[in-house]
Coordinates of C-alpha atoms and ligand atoms in Angstrom, one line a residue:
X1 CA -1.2 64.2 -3.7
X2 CA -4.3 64.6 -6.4
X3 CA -6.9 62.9 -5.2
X4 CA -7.9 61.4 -8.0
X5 CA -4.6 59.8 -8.2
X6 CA -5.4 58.1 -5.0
X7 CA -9.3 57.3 -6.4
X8 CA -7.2 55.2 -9.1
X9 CA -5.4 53.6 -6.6
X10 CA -8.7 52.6 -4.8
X11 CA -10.6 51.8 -8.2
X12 CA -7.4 49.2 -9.2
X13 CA -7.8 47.9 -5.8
X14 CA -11.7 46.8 -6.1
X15 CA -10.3 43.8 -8.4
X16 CA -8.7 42.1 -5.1
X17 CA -12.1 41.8 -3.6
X18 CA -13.5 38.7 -2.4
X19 CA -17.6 39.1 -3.6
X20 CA -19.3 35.9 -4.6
X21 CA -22.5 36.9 -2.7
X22 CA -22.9 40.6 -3.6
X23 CA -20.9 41.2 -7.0
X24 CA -20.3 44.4 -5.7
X25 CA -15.7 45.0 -5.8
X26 CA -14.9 47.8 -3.0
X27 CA -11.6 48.8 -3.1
X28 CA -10.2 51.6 -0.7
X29 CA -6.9 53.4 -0.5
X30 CA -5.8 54.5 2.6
X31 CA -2.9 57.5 2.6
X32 CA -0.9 57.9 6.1
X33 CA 0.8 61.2 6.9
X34 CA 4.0 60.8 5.9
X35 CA 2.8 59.7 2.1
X36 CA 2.4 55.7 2.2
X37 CA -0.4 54.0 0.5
X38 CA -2.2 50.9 1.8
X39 CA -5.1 49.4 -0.1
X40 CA -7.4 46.8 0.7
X41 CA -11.1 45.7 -0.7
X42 CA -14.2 43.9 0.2
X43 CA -13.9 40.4 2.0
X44 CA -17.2 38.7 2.0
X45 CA -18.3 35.0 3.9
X46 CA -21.2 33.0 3.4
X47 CA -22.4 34.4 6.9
X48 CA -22.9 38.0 5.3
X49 CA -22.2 39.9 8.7
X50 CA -18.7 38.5 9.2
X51 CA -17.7 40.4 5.7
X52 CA -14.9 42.7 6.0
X53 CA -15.7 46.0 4.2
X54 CA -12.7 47.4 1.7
X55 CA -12.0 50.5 4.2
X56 CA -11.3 48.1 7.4
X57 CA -9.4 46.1 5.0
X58 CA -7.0 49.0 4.2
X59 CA -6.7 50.2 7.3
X60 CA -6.0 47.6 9.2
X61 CA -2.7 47.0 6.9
X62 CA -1.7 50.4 7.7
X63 CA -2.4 49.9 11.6
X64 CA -0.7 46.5 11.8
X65 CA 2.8 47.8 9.9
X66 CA 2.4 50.6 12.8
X67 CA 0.7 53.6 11.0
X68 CA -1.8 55.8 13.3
X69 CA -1.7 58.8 11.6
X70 CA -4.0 59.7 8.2
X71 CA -4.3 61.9 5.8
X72 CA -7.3 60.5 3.3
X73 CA -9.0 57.7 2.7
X74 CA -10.3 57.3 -1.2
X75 CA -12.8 54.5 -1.6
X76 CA -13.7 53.1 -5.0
X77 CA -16.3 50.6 -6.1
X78 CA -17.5 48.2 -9.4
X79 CA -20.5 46.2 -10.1
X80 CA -20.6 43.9 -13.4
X81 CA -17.5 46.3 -14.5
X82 CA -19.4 49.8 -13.8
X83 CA -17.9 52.3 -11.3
X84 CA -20.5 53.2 -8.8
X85 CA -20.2 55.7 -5.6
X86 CA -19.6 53.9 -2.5
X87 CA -19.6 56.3 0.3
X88 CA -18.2 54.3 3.6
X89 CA -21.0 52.6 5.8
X90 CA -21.3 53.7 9.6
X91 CA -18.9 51.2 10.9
X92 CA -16.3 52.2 9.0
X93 CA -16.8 55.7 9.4
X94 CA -16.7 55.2 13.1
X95 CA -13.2 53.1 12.4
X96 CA -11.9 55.6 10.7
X97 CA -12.8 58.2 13.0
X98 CA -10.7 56.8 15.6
X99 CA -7.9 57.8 14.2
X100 CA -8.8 61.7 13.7
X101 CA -11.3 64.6 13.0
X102 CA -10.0 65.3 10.0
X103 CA -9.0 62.4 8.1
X104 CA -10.1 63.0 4.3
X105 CA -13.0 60.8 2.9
X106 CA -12.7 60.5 -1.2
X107 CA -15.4 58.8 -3.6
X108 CA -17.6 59.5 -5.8
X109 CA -19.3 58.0 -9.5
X110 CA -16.1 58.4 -10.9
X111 CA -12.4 60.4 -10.7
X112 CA -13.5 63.5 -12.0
X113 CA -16.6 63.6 -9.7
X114 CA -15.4 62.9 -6.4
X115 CA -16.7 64.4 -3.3
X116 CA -14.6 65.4 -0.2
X117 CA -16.0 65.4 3.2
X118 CA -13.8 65.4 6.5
X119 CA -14.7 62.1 9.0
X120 CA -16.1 64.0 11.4
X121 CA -18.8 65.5 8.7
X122 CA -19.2 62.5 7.1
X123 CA -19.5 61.1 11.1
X124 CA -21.1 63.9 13.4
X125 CA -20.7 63.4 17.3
X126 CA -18.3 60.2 16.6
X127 CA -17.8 57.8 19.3
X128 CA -14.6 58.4 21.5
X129 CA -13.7 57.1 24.9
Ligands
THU1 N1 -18.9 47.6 1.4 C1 -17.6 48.1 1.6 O1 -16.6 47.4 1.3 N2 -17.5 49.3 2.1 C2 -18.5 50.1 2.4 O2 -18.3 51.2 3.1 C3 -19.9 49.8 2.1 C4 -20.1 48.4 1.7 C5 -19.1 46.3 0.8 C6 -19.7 45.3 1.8 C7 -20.2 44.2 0.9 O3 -19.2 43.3 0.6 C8 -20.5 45.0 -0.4 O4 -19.9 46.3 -0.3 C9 -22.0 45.2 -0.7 O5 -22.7 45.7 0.4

């Protein structure tokens, strides 16, 4: 799949987000091996640390309808209707990284600048048990 397909994907996503504190729409698109799409986006509370970031979001609709196998992850974002780069924070790298070395991390400042990285470059040394 073009990648910047699934960017789109991500990008129409970030209008399902839940941001009253931060103004800042996340959306991710998460594609399993065997070619499904699950998206998801930013879930914020008023106790900031219970947020949900768009990446967990998507994944964890994958997981639940039984998915454990990925091939990207394309992560899109919008503040006050301009696209901005929103590489995945720590957590959600390590998240992700549960689920493979070489699961394909997408963003960038728009689709035709997107960067590539692999989760385990993006997440050296990841936590396993
Ligand atoms: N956010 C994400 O959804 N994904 C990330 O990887 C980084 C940050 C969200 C969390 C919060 O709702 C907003 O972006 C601003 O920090």
């Amino acid at each position: 799949m073009d990648y910047r397909e699934l960017y789109d994907i991500a990008l129409n996503a970030s209008k399902n987000a839940y941001v009253p504190y931060s103004g800042f729409h996340v959306g991710a698109a998460v594609l399993t091996e065997d070619l499904k799409i699950y998206c998801g986006a930013n879930m914020e509370n008023a106790s900031y640390p219970v947020s949900l970031c768009a990446e967990r979001t998507a994944m964890s609709k994958a997981l639940y309808d039984g998915h454990r196998s990925f091939k990207a992850v394309a992560v899109a974002a919008t503040k006050d209707g301009q696209e901005h780069s929103a590489a995945p924070c720590g957590m959600c790298r390590q998240f992700i990284f549960e689920f493979g070395d070489d699961i394909e991390i997408i963003f960038g400042e728009n689709r035709d600048s997107l960067k590539i990285f692999r989760i385990k470059d993006l997440l050296p040394e990841g936590f396993r048990l």
